[in-house]
GROMACS .gro file of C-alpha atoms in nm:
model
  514
    1MET     CA    1   0.841  26.522  24.312
    2PRO     CA    2   0.869  26.686  24.661
    3ASN     CA    3   0.724  26.508  24.962
    4THR     CA    4   0.429  26.721  25.066
    5GLY     CA    5   0.325  26.488  25.348
    6LYS     CA    6  -0.010  26.417  25.181
    7PRO     CA    7  -0.011  26.101  24.960
    8SER     CA    8  -0.227  26.095  24.650
    9ARG     CA    9  -0.555  25.907  24.672
   10ASP     CA   10  -0.590  25.894  24.291
   11CYS     CA   11  -0.631  25.559  24.115
   12HIS     CA   12  -0.312  25.382  24.007
   13LEU     CA   13  -0.352  25.470  23.639
   14CYS     CA   14  -0.416  25.841  23.700
   15ARG     CA   15  -0.117  25.855  23.935
   16GLN     CA   16   0.098  25.685  23.672
   17ARG     CA   17  -0.018  25.937  23.410
   18ARG     CA   18   0.013  26.225  23.658
   19VAL     CA   19  -0.338  26.351  23.587
   20LYS     CA   20  -0.624  26.452  23.813
   21CYS     CA   21  -0.858  26.171  23.926
   22ASP     CA   22  -1.217  26.224  24.036
   23LEU     CA   23  -1.192  25.931  24.285
   24ALA     CA   24  -1.517  25.780  24.158
   25ARG     CA   25  -1.601  25.425  24.261
   26PRO     CA   26  -1.574  25.156  24.136
   27ALA     CA   27  -1.395  25.321  23.838
   28CYS     CA   28  -1.296  25.682  23.783
   29GLN     CA   29  -1.453  25.870  23.496
   30ARG     CA   30  -1.120  25.939  23.325
   31CYS     CA   31  -1.051  25.564  23.287
   32ILE     CA   32  -1.405  25.508  23.159
   33LYS     CA   33  -1.369  25.794  22.911
   34TYR     CA   34  -1.052  25.646  22.757
   35GLY     CA   35  -1.179  25.286  22.754
   36ALA     CA   36  -0.927  25.157  23.008
   37GLU     CA   37  -1.011  24.940  23.306
   38CYS     CA   38  -0.962  25.140  23.622
   39PRO     CA   39  -0.694  24.950  23.822
   40GLY     CA   40  -0.836  25.067  24.155
   41TYR     CA   41  -0.708  25.270  24.447
   42ARG     CA   42  -0.458  25.240  24.728
   43ASP     CA   43  -0.553  25.073  25.054
   44GLN     CA   44  -0.587  25.303  25.353
   45GLN     CA   45  -0.267  25.164  25.503
   46GLU     CA   46  -0.077  25.267  25.190
   47LEU     CA   47  -0.189  25.628  25.221
   48VAL     CA   48   0.102  25.711  25.450
   49PHE     CA   49   0.466  25.777  25.375
   50ARG     CA   50   0.711  25.526  25.517
   51ASN     CA   51   0.961  25.799  25.610
   52ALA     CA   52   0.732  25.961  25.867
   53ASP     CA   53   0.886  26.115  26.178
   54PRO     CA   54   0.881  25.929  26.516
   55THR     CA   55   0.586  26.129  26.644
   56VAL     CA   56   0.370  26.021  26.352
   57VAL     CA   57   0.485  25.660  26.402
   58ARG     CA   58   0.376  25.663  26.768
   59LYS     CA   59   0.037  25.807  26.674
   60ARG     CA   60  -0.008  25.542  26.407
   61LYS     CA   61   0.069  25.263  26.656
   62LYS     CA   62  -0.195  25.398  26.895
   63ARG     CA   63  -0.456  25.372  26.617
   64LEU     CA   64  -0.377  25.004  26.542
   65PRO     CA   65  -0.644  24.754  26.657
   66PRO     CA   66  -0.555  24.548  26.971
   67PRO     CA   67  -0.430  24.190  26.918
   68PRO     CA   68  -0.699  23.921  26.920
   69SER     CA   69  -0.776  23.767  27.258
   70PRO     CA   70  -0.775  23.390  27.320
   71SER     CA   71  -1.151  23.389  27.340
   72SER     CA   72  -1.175  23.529  26.990
   73SER     CA   73  -0.946  23.260  26.857
   74ASP     CA   74  -1.157  22.996  27.029
   75SER     CA   75  -1.470  23.131  26.873
   76SER     CA   76  -1.310  23.121  26.532
   77SER     CA   77  -1.266  22.745  26.567
   78SER     CA   78  -1.643  22.711  26.573
   79LEU     CA   79  -1.673  22.836  26.218
   80PRO     CA   80  -1.857  22.602  25.978
   81GLU     CA   81  -1.645  22.354  25.789
   82THR     CA   82  -1.543  22.450  25.437
   83ASP     CA   83  -1.573  22.216  25.141
   84SER     CA   84  -1.223  22.150  25.017
   85SER     CA   85  -1.343  22.118  24.658
   86THR     CA   86  -1.482  22.471  24.652
   87PRO     CA   87  -1.229  22.750  24.586
   88GLN     CA   88  -1.235  23.027  24.843
   89PHE     CA   89  -1.155  23.388  24.772
   90SER     CA   90  -0.962  23.658  24.951
   91GLN     CA   91  -1.092  24.013  24.979
   92ASN     CA   92  -0.935  24.101  24.646
   93GLY     CA   93  -1.086  23.801  24.468
   94ASP     CA   94  -0.777  23.577  24.454
   95PHE     CA   95  -0.812  23.201  24.479
   96LEU     CA   96  -0.705  23.049  24.812
   97LEU     CA   97  -0.621  22.686  24.874
   98THR     CA   98  -0.815  22.531  25.165
   99SER     CA   99  -0.797  22.201  25.346
  100SER     CA  100  -1.062  22.012  25.539
  101THR     CA  101  -0.812  21.886  25.802
  102ASP     CA  102  -0.642  22.150  26.015
  103LEU     CA  103  -0.617  22.449  25.780
  104VAL     CA  104  -0.905  22.694  25.747
  105LEU     CA  105  -0.839  23.021  25.567
  106VAL     CA  106  -1.050  23.323  25.642
  107ASN     CA  107  -0.946  23.633  25.450
  108GLY     CA  108  -0.600  23.483  25.411
  109ALA     CA  109  -0.548  23.397  25.782
  110ASN     CA  110  -0.517  23.046  25.925
  111CYS     CA  111  -0.750  23.029  26.222
  112ASN     CA  112  -0.657  22.681  26.349
  113ALA     CA  113  -0.288  22.617  26.300
  114PRO     CA  114  -0.035  22.812  26.511
  115PRO     CA  115   0.180  22.930  26.216
  116SER     CA  116   0.026  23.226  26.034
  117LEU     CA  117  -0.021  23.223  25.657
  118THR     CA  118   0.102  23.569  25.564
  119GLN     CA  119   0.019  23.552  25.191
  120PRO     CA  120  -0.260  23.376  24.993
  121VAL     CA  121  -0.175  23.096  24.755
  122PHE     CA  122  -0.264  23.209  24.403
  123GLU     CA  123  -0.399  22.984  24.127
  124HIS     CA  124  -0.247  23.058  23.784
  125TRP     CA  125  -0.491  23.165  23.513
  126THR     CA  126  -0.384  22.880  23.283
  127SER     CA  127  -0.568  22.635  23.512
  128HIS     CA  128  -0.891  22.790  23.382
  129SER     CA  129  -0.807  22.778  23.009
  130VAL     CA  130  -0.954  22.438  22.928
  131PRO     CA  131  -1.271  22.494  23.138
  132ILE     CA  132  -1.328  22.821  22.951
  133ILE     CA  133  -1.288  22.643  22.614
  134LEU     CA  134  -1.527  22.367  22.720
  135ASN     CA  135  -1.778  22.629  22.833
  136VAL     CA  136  -1.750  22.830  22.511
  137TYR     CA  137  -1.791  22.519  22.293
  138SER     CA  138  -2.026  22.330  22.524
  139ASN     CA  139  -2.258  22.251  22.232
  140LEU     CA  140  -1.977  22.108  22.018
  141ASP     CA  141  -1.915  21.741  22.093
  142PHE     CA  142  -1.606  21.747  21.871
  143ILE     CA  143  -1.415  21.973  22.110
  144LYS     CA  144  -1.543  21.810  22.429
  145ASN     CA  145  -1.447  21.460  22.318
  146ILE     CA  146  -1.095  21.563  22.216
  147TYR     CA  147  -1.020  21.749  22.540
  148ARG     CA  148  -1.151  21.451  22.736
  149ASN     CA  149  -0.878  21.235  22.582
  150CYS     CA  150  -0.612  21.507  22.566
  151GLY     CA  151  -0.302  21.500  22.785
  152ASP     CA  152  -0.154  21.780  22.990
  153ASP     CA  153   0.070  21.894  22.707
  154GLY     CA  154   0.032  21.929  22.333
  155PRO     CA  155  -0.091  22.175  22.071
  156LEU     CA  156  -0.450  22.175  22.192
  157ILE     CA  157  -0.352  22.279  22.545
  158TRP     CA  158  -0.139  22.567  22.416
  159ALA     CA  159  -0.428  22.670  22.190
  160ALA     CA  160  -0.659  22.671  22.492
  161HIS     CA  161  -0.424  22.907  22.679
  162LEU     CA  162  -0.401  23.135  22.374
  163PHE     CA  163  -0.774  23.144  22.305
  164SER     CA  164  -0.885  23.184  22.668
  165ARG     CA  165  -0.636  23.458  22.746
  166THR     CA  166  -0.740  23.651  22.435
  167TYR     CA  167  -1.107  23.609  22.515
  168VAL     CA  168  -1.072  23.734  22.873
  169THR     CA  169  -0.849  24.025  22.765
  170ASN     CA  170  -1.098  24.134  22.499
  171LEU     CA  171  -1.383  24.129  22.750
  172ARG     CA  172  -1.190  24.335  23.004
  173TYR     CA  173  -1.063  24.584  22.744
  174PRO     CA  174  -1.327  24.602  22.465
  175THR     CA  175  -1.167  24.901  22.295
  176ALA     CA  176  -0.830  24.986  22.444
  177MET     CA  177  -0.604  24.945  22.744
  178TYR     CA  178  -0.316  25.148  22.874
  179ARG     CA  179   0.011  25.101  22.692
  180ASP     CA  180   0.215  24.901  22.943
  181ALA     CA  181  -0.057  24.643  23.004
  182HIS     CA  182  -0.124  24.615  22.631
  183GLN     CA  183   0.241  24.549  22.549
  184GLU     CA  184   0.274  24.295  22.828
  185THR     CA  185  -0.039  24.111  22.715
  186GLN     CA  186   0.074  24.108  22.354
  187ARG     CA  187   0.410  23.962  22.451
  188GLU     CA  188   0.237  23.692  22.652
  189LEU     CA  189  -0.007  23.609  22.372
  190GLY     CA  190   0.277  23.606  22.120
  191ALA     CA  191   0.460  23.350  22.331
  192TYR     CA  192   0.156  23.123  22.349
  193LEU     CA  193   0.086  23.161  21.979
  194GLY     CA  194   0.444  23.064  21.900
  195LYS     CA  195   0.423  22.758  22.124
  196THR     CA  196   0.093  22.656  21.965
  197LEU     CA  197   0.226  22.686  21.610
  198ASN     CA  198   0.547  22.504  21.701
  199SER     CA  199   0.347  22.219  21.857
  200VAL     CA  200   0.132  22.187  21.545
  201SER     CA  201   0.438  22.194  21.321
  202GLU     CA  202   0.610  21.921  21.523
  203ALA     CA  203   0.296  21.709  21.528
  204LEU     CA  204   0.252  21.733  21.148
  205LYS     CA  205   0.606  21.607  21.093
  206ALA     CA  206   0.497  21.265  21.216
  207PRO     CA  207   0.349  21.027  20.954
  208ASP     CA  208   0.013  21.020  21.131
  209GLY     CA  209   0.018  21.385  21.240
  210ALA     CA  210  -0.257  21.496  21.002
  211HIS     CA  211  -0.479  21.213  21.126
  212ARG     CA  212  -0.470  21.333  21.486
  213ASP     CA  213  -0.798  21.491  21.585
  214ASP     CA  214  -0.628  21.719  21.836
  215VAL     CA  215  -0.415  21.871  21.559
  216LEU     CA  216  -0.724  21.934  21.345
  217ALA     CA  217  -0.903  22.085  21.644
  218THR     CA  218  -0.604  22.308  21.722
  219VAL     CA  219  -0.593  22.459  21.373
  220TRP     CA  220  -0.970  22.505  21.381
  221LEU     CA  221  -0.936  22.680  21.718
  222LEU     CA  222  -0.669  22.905  21.570
  223THR     CA  223  -0.915  23.025  21.304
  224ASN     CA  224  -1.154  23.118  21.585
  225TYR     CA  225  -0.869  23.289  21.770
  226GLU     CA  226  -0.797  23.502  21.462
  227LEU     CA  227  -1.161  23.618  21.469
  228LEU     CA  228  -1.112  23.719  21.831
  229VAL     CA  229  -0.813  23.934  21.740
  230GLY     CA  230  -0.972  24.053  21.412
  231SER     CA  231  -0.729  23.934  21.145
  232LEU     CA  232  -0.982  23.825  20.878
  233SER     CA  233  -0.938  24.031  20.564
  234ARG     CA  234  -1.133  24.024  20.238
  235THR     CA  235  -0.836  24.127  20.025
  236GLU     CA  236  -0.525  23.999  20.207
  237THR     CA  237  -0.537  23.626  20.139
  238LEU     CA  238  -0.209  23.578  20.328
  239SER     CA  239  -0.358  23.703  20.654
  240PRO     CA  240  -0.335  23.457  20.947
  241TRP     CA  241  -0.703  23.361  20.932
  242HIS     CA  242  -0.677  23.265  20.563
  243LEU     CA  243  -0.358  23.070  20.629
  244HIS     CA  244  -0.520  22.870  20.910
  245ALA     CA  245  -0.829  22.804  20.698
  246ARG     CA  246  -0.611  22.674  20.416
  247GLY     CA  247  -0.428  22.466  20.675
  248LEU     CA  248  -0.758  22.304  20.767
  249TYR     CA  249  -0.808  22.207  20.403
  250SER     CA  250  -0.458  22.061  20.384
  251ILE     CA  251  -0.525  21.846  20.690
  252LEU     CA  252  -0.863  21.731  20.556
  253LYS     CA  253  -0.701  21.644  20.225
  254SER     CA  254  -0.428  21.444  20.399
  255ARG     CA  255  -0.683  21.257  20.609
  256GLY     CA  256  -0.870  21.155  20.294
  257SER     CA  257  -1.221  21.013  20.278
  258ALA     CA  258  -1.171  20.721  20.518
  259PRO     CA  259  -1.274  20.915  20.835
  260LEU     CA  260  -1.604  21.011  20.668
  261TYR     CA  261  -1.727  20.655  20.707
  262THR     CA  262  -1.722  20.684  21.087
  263ASN     CA  263  -1.931  20.901  21.318
  264ALA     CA  264  -1.622  21.032  21.498
  265GLY     CA  265  -1.461  21.126  21.166
  266ARG     CA  266  -1.769  21.317  21.054
  267THR     CA  267  -1.794  21.496  21.386
  268ALA     CA  268  -1.441  21.626  21.329
  269PHE     CA  269  -1.503  21.695  20.959
  270TRP     CA  270  -1.802  21.930  20.980
  271PRO     CA  271  -1.656  22.224  21.180
  272ALA     CA  272  -1.332  22.219  20.979
  273TYR     CA  273  -1.502  22.196  20.639
  274SER     CA  274  -1.749  22.472  20.729
  275MET     CA  275  -1.453  22.704  20.793
  276VAL     CA  276  -1.298  22.599  20.460
  277GLN     CA  277  -1.620  22.692  20.277
  278ILE     CA  278  -1.640  23.029  20.450
  279GLN     CA  279  -1.283  23.093  20.339
  280ALA     CA  280  -1.383  23.017  19.979
  281LEU     CA  281  -1.679  23.260  20.002
  282VAL     CA  282  -1.461  23.534  20.152
  283SER     CA  283  -1.176  23.494  19.903
  284ASN     CA  284  -1.402  23.454  19.593
  285THR     CA  285  -1.253  23.116  19.508
  286GLU     CA  286  -1.392  22.769  19.444
  287CYS     CA  287  -1.433  22.512  19.718
  288PRO     CA  288  -1.173  22.232  19.729
  289PRO     CA  289  -1.198  21.993  19.432
  290GLU     CA  290  -1.257  21.703  19.673
  291SER     CA  291  -1.573  21.868  19.810
  292MET     CA  292  -1.828  21.682  19.604
  293GLU     CA  293  -1.657  21.349  19.669
  294TRP     CA  294  -1.658  21.407  20.044
  295LEU     CA  295  -2.020  21.526  20.048
  296ALA     CA  296  -2.131  21.234  19.830
  297ILE     CA  297  -1.982  20.986  20.081
  298ILE     CA  298  -2.172  21.152  20.363
  299GLY     CA  299  -2.489  21.159  20.153
  300GLU     CA  300  -2.477  20.783  20.094
  301SER     CA  301  -2.505  20.707  20.466
  302GLN     CA  302  -2.604  21.031  20.632
  303SER     CA  303  -2.696  21.028  20.997
  304PRO     CA  304  -3.011  21.189  21.138
  305GLY     CA  305  -2.963  21.565  21.152
  306GLU     CA  306  -2.697  21.579  20.879
  307GLY     CA  307  -2.934  21.641  20.588
  308LEU     CA  308  -2.971  22.017  20.624
  309GLY     CA  309  -2.600  22.083  20.668
  310LEU     CA  310  -2.514  21.846  20.382
  311HIS     CA  311  -2.747  22.011  20.129
  312ILE     CA  312  -2.639  22.362  20.233
  313CYS     CA  313  -2.272  22.265  20.188
  314ILE     CA  314  -2.355  22.136  19.837
  315PHE     CA  315  -2.529  22.466  19.760
  316ILE     CA  316  -2.233  22.672  19.888
  317SER     CA  317  -1.995  22.468  19.672
  318LYS     CA  318  -2.202  22.553  19.364
  319VAL     CA  319  -2.218  22.922  19.460
  320CYS     CA  320  -1.841  22.933  19.504
  321THR     CA  321  -1.793  22.781  19.160
  322VAL     CA  322  -2.017  23.048  19.003
  323GLN     CA  323  -1.859  23.340  19.191
  324ALA     CA  324  -1.504  23.226  19.109
  325ARG     CA  325  -1.589  23.213  18.741
  326ILE     CA  326  -1.756  23.557  18.749
  327TYR     CA  327  -1.463  23.723  18.927
  328SER     CA  328  -1.226  23.568  18.676
  329LEU     CA  329  -1.422  23.730  18.393
  330LEU     CA  330  -1.445  24.067  18.570
  331ARG     CA  331  -1.077  24.085  18.660
  332ARG     CA  332  -0.981  24.019  18.299
  333ARG     CA  333  -1.247  24.267  18.182
  334ASP     CA  334  -1.357  23.999  17.938
  335PHE     CA  335  -1.675  24.135  17.779
  336PRO     CA  336  -1.705  23.863  17.509
  337GLY     CA  337  -1.645  23.582  17.758
  338ALA     CA  338  -1.889  23.729  18.009
  339SER     CA  339  -2.166  23.769  17.751
  340LYS     CA  340  -2.111  23.412  17.634
  341GLU     CA  341  -2.123  23.253  17.981
  342TYR     CA  342  -2.381  23.479  18.148
  343SER     CA  343  -2.695  23.277  18.073
  344GLU     CA  344  -2.539  22.951  18.193
  345LEU     CA  345  -2.406  23.108  18.512
  346PHE     CA  346  -2.739  23.270  18.599
  347VAL     CA  347  -2.925  22.944  18.536
  348GLN     CA  348  -2.677  22.752  18.755
  349MET     CA  349  -2.726  22.999  19.040
  350LYS     CA  350  -3.106  22.985  19.027
  351ALA     CA  351  -3.114  22.608  18.986
  352ALA     CA  352  -2.890  22.550  19.289
  353GLN     CA  353  -3.109  22.776  19.503
  354ARG     CA  354  -3.432  22.617  19.379
  355GLU     CA  355  -3.301  22.266  19.444
  356LEU     CA  356  -3.209  22.350  19.804
  357GLU     CA  357  -3.535  22.533  19.874
  358ASP     CA  358  -3.736  22.239  19.741
  359TRP     CA  359  -3.548  22.006  19.977
  360MET     CA  360  -3.600  22.243  20.271
  361ALA     CA  361  -3.971  22.268  20.191
  362SER     CA  362  -4.006  21.890  20.226
  363ASN     CA  363  -3.773  21.875  20.529
  364PRO     CA  364  -3.863  22.172  20.752
  365ALA     CA  365  -3.591  22.291  20.985
  366GLY     CA  366  -3.647  22.319  21.358
  367ASP     CA  367  -3.551  22.586  21.610
  368HIS     CA  368  -3.223  22.428  21.717
  369LEU     CA  369  -2.938  22.680  21.723
  370LEU     CA  370  -2.728  22.469  21.489
  371GLU     CA  371  -3.006  22.464  21.230
  372ILE     CA  372  -3.053  22.840  21.265
  373TYR     CA  373  -2.680  22.885  21.211
  374VAL     CA  374  -2.656  22.670  20.897
  375ILE     CA  375  -2.958  22.849  20.751
  376SER     CA  376  -2.785  23.182  20.817
  377LEU     CA  377  -2.479  23.041  20.642
  378TYR     CA  378  -2.699  22.947  20.345
  379GLN     CA  379  -2.851  23.297  20.340
  380SER     CA  380  -2.505  23.454  20.348
  381ALA     CA  381  -2.411  23.245  20.042
  382VAL     CA  382  -2.728  23.371  19.869
  383VAL     CA  383  -2.632  23.731  19.949
  384LYS     CA  384  -2.277  23.680  19.826
  385GLY     CA  385  -2.374  23.483  19.515
  386TYR     CA  386  -2.636  23.726  19.391
  387HIS     CA  387  -2.415  24.022  19.478
  388VAL     CA  388  -2.151  23.885  19.243
  389MET     CA  389  -2.418  23.803  18.985
  390HIS     CA  390  -2.550  24.158  18.991
  391LEU     CA  391  -2.192  24.287  18.936
  392LEU     CA  392  -2.177  24.072  18.623
  393ILE     CA  393  -2.513  24.208  18.505
  394ASN     CA  394  -2.396  24.565  18.560
  395PHE     CA  395  -2.085  24.483  18.360
  396LEU     CA  396  -2.283  24.343  18.064
  397THR     CA  397  -2.517  24.642  18.041
  398HIS     CA  398  -2.215  24.837  17.914
  399TYR     CA  399  -2.156  24.587  17.629
  400PRO     CA  400  -2.394  24.651  17.336
  401PRO     CA  401  -2.305  24.326  17.146
  402CYS     CA  402  -2.427  24.117  17.443
  403PRO     CA  403  -2.679  23.861  17.309
  404THR     CA  404  -2.898  23.894  17.619
  405PRO     CA  405  -3.142  24.186  17.571
  406LEU     CA  406  -3.098  24.486  17.797
  407GLU     CA  407  -3.450  24.449  17.937
  408GLN     CA  408  -3.377  24.088  18.034
  409LEU     CA  409  -3.058  24.196  18.208
  410ARG     CA  410  -3.249  24.457  18.403
  411ALA     CA  411  -3.514  24.203  18.504
  412ASP     CA  412  -3.244  23.959  18.617
  413ARG     CA  413  -3.079  24.240  18.811
  414ARG     CA  414  -3.402  24.320  18.996
  415TYR     CA  415  -3.446  23.950  19.076
  416SER     CA  416  -3.090  23.930  19.212
  417ILE     CA  417  -3.137  24.236  19.431
  418GLU     CA  418  -3.471  24.120  19.573
  419THR     CA  419  -3.341  23.770  19.644
  420ALA     CA  420  -3.027  23.898  19.816
  421GLN     CA  421  -3.218  24.149  20.027
  422THR     CA  422  -3.469  23.885  20.138
  423ALA     CA  423  -3.182  23.660  20.248
  424ALA     CA  424  -3.012  23.951  20.426
  425GLN     CA  425  -3.328  24.019  20.627
  426GLY     CA  426  -3.342  23.653  20.725
  427ILE     CA  427  -2.989  23.681  20.865
  428LEU     CA  428  -3.077  23.991  21.068
  429ASP     CA  429  -3.396  23.835  21.205
  430ALA     CA  430  -3.208  23.524  21.320
  431VAL     CA  431  -2.940  23.700  21.525
  432PRO     CA  432  -3.159  23.772  21.834
  433ARG     CA  433  -3.265  23.407  21.832
  434VAL     CA  434  -2.901  23.303  21.842
  435LEU     CA  435  -2.758  23.561  22.083
  436GLY     CA  436  -3.065  23.623  22.297
  437PRO     CA  437  -3.221  23.963  22.369
  438LEU     CA  438  -2.985  24.239  22.268
  439SER     CA  439  -3.139  24.470  22.528
  440ALA     CA  440  -2.922  24.296  22.791
  441LYS     CA  441  -2.623  24.515  22.706
  442GLY     CA  442  -2.374  24.566  22.982
  443LYS     CA  443  -2.475  24.247  23.166
  444GLU     CA  444  -2.227  23.968  23.212
  445LYS     CA  445  -2.245  23.724  22.921
  446SER     CA  446  -2.194  23.350  22.944
  447PRO     CA  447  -1.891  23.216  22.754
  448LYS     CA  448  -2.139  23.003  22.558
  449ALA     CA  449  -2.256  23.320  22.384
  450LEU     CA  450  -1.908  23.362  22.235
  451PHE     CA  451  -1.939  23.058  22.008
  452ASP     CA  452  -2.284  23.171  21.897
  453ALA     CA  453  -2.136  23.512  21.814
  454LEU     CA  454  -1.848  23.357  21.619
  455ARG     CA  455  -2.096  23.160  21.409
  456VAL     CA  456  -2.293  23.466  21.300
  457ILE     CA  457  -1.990  23.687  21.231
  458TRP     CA  458  -1.959  23.593  20.863
  459PRO     CA  459  -2.333  23.621  20.778
  460LEU     CA  460  -2.342  23.967  20.939
  461ILE     CA  461  -2.025  24.075  20.759
  462ALA     CA  462  -2.183  23.962  20.431
  463VAL     CA  463  -2.482  24.189  20.493
  464TYR     CA  464  -2.266  24.478  20.612
  465VAL     CA  465  -2.021  24.464  20.321
  466MET     CA  466  -2.232  24.371  20.017
  467GLY     CA  467  -2.365  24.680  19.843
  468ILE     CA  468  -2.663  24.484  19.709
  469CYS     CA  469  -2.828  24.499  20.053
  470ARG     CA  470  -3.050  24.789  20.152
  471PRO     CA  471  -2.880  25.074  20.344
  472GLU     CA  472  -3.092  25.010  20.653
  473GLN     CA  473  -2.995  24.642  20.646
  474ARG     CA  474  -2.627  24.728  20.628
  475LEU     CA  475  -2.668  24.973  20.916
  476ALA     CA  476  -2.848  24.710  21.125
  477ALA     CA  477  -2.570  24.460  21.054
  478GLU     CA  478  -2.312  24.719  21.159
  479ASP     CA  479  -2.496  24.775  21.489
  480LEU     CA  480  -2.509  24.401  21.557
  481LEU     CA  481  -2.140  24.361  21.479
  482PHE     CA  482  -2.058  24.649  21.713
  483TYR     CA  483  -2.262  24.481  21.985
  484ILE     CA  484  -2.073  24.153  21.935
  485GLY     CA  485  -1.741  24.334  21.940
  486ARG     CA  486  -1.806  24.538  22.255
  487GLU     CA  487  -2.020  24.300  22.460
  488LEU     CA  488  -1.871  23.962  22.361
  489GLY     CA  489  -1.509  24.050  22.292
  490VAL     CA  490  -1.487  23.957  21.922
  491ARG     CA  491  -1.254  24.214  21.767
  492GLN     CA  492  -1.334  24.100  21.412
  493ALA     CA  493  -1.678  24.254  21.456
  494LEU     CA  494  -1.520  24.597  21.513
  495ASN     CA  495  -1.324  24.594  21.187
  496LYS     CA  496  -1.396  24.814  20.889
  497TYR     CA  497  -1.393  24.664  20.541
  498PRO     CA  498  -1.283  24.906  20.271
  499ASP     CA  499  -1.373  24.813  19.916
  500GLY     CA  500  -1.035  24.694  19.797
  501LEU     CA  501  -1.152  24.437  19.540
  502THR     CA  502  -1.022  24.491  19.188
  503ILE     CA  503  -1.320  24.500  18.954
  504PRO     CA  504  -1.394  24.713  18.647
  505GLN     CA  505  -1.578  25.037  18.695
  506GLU     CA  506  -1.854  24.911  18.464
  507ALA     CA  507  -1.939  24.638  18.719
  508ARG     CA  508  -2.014  24.890  18.993
  509GLU     CA  509  -2.306  25.065  18.825
  510PRO     CA  510  -2.531  24.954  18.536
  511PHE     CA  511  -2.554  25.147  18.213
  512GLY     CA  512  -2.788  25.442  18.263
  513GLY     CA  513  -2.769  25.406  18.644
  514GLN     CA  514  -3.082  25.188  18.665
   0.00000   0.00000   0.00000
């Protein structure tokens, strides 16, 4: 490009793309339009060509400010002392190291010592990884206790770098970023993911590797990381999220029931087992065969506050058993088997729900966020369970030899739809209580809101995906998921979920379309 003597004042990205920039501040409209973060503009000193002629050089020197006088340097020594524990910032927001002895940095310049500090000392972003994790999971004692006893190296530290970097990247680029930065970030994240997985693999080779709480926490953190990047799939059971969830079950199985007799063991058990149950709901499979044994041990000596979560986990285990059996019948297109087992399956579903609701009626839940979350998890299991049940009912309406009368099937179908829609509305009503007022869009969100968003992702996906919910409920769930994806950086919330499940056509609509 010829040197015209007039340097471009466009932002760095528009200059790189060789397109016109409107010079808007703080970000140009072209960057905003394409969802990229505007990288900013040149400094005024950069808006000159270095190969200027001598006349221009002399004129530039005349415009330079005069050197500081001794009196100005003396006055600078009277500046207030700076707390050495508080990080200071340069004009561009970089961290600067300060000292309370003879080094005071003001905008990158040492005002006391004779030698000049020409460049600021930067603090690498990895130094903020663990604080970000502790802020995100500030309400989870399991994570805080493990990081308190964690060393400077190990799988949990690498997982912190991976999770924090992904979280910050998603917040800065909610939809897209320009190609070079995206490729560089993906290479960096790939390196940290590889180091995390290698650390977990090496730790599990040791005889006591599965009994290490930091290994369990690392795999659990990886499942949350996969939600950040959006890898959860309803149909691809070999996706990374499913693999990590199954890894959690393998670790829990290896640890056995002994940790459940201690408070520390239960604190580590609950987050991991909750993810295992969600994986069973998503993949239409049964919960682990050890589930009832584990839950029975906790039930024999449950601590205050464990009752609600315990009974909801028992309910979800029963729902998963019913849904796995129904999907097995539908996939085989087994009309005789379905008609034979229908009554028992419907009774099991209603009995499990009635048992839990009776317990909740005598043990009212409070307004704690954890209780709101577990109730939303229960409601998502209700939506999923009765959605699968109504598929079975649709299927049987096309089978005349079915011993259950058609009118009874239609009545059971109406009951299933009403129950699922009531639970779906409960999920939607609880989201503002968990995430706060949704009218605060565009405002900076605390990292604590990320964990709350991750906990409501599955209930909202259940409402959005299940056709048994009302259209307006599914639309509301889609809006909430979009809000979580754009405002809180959870890419899973921006995913679409095509109906790829293999079920007979008869299960999609009842006979006669009623």
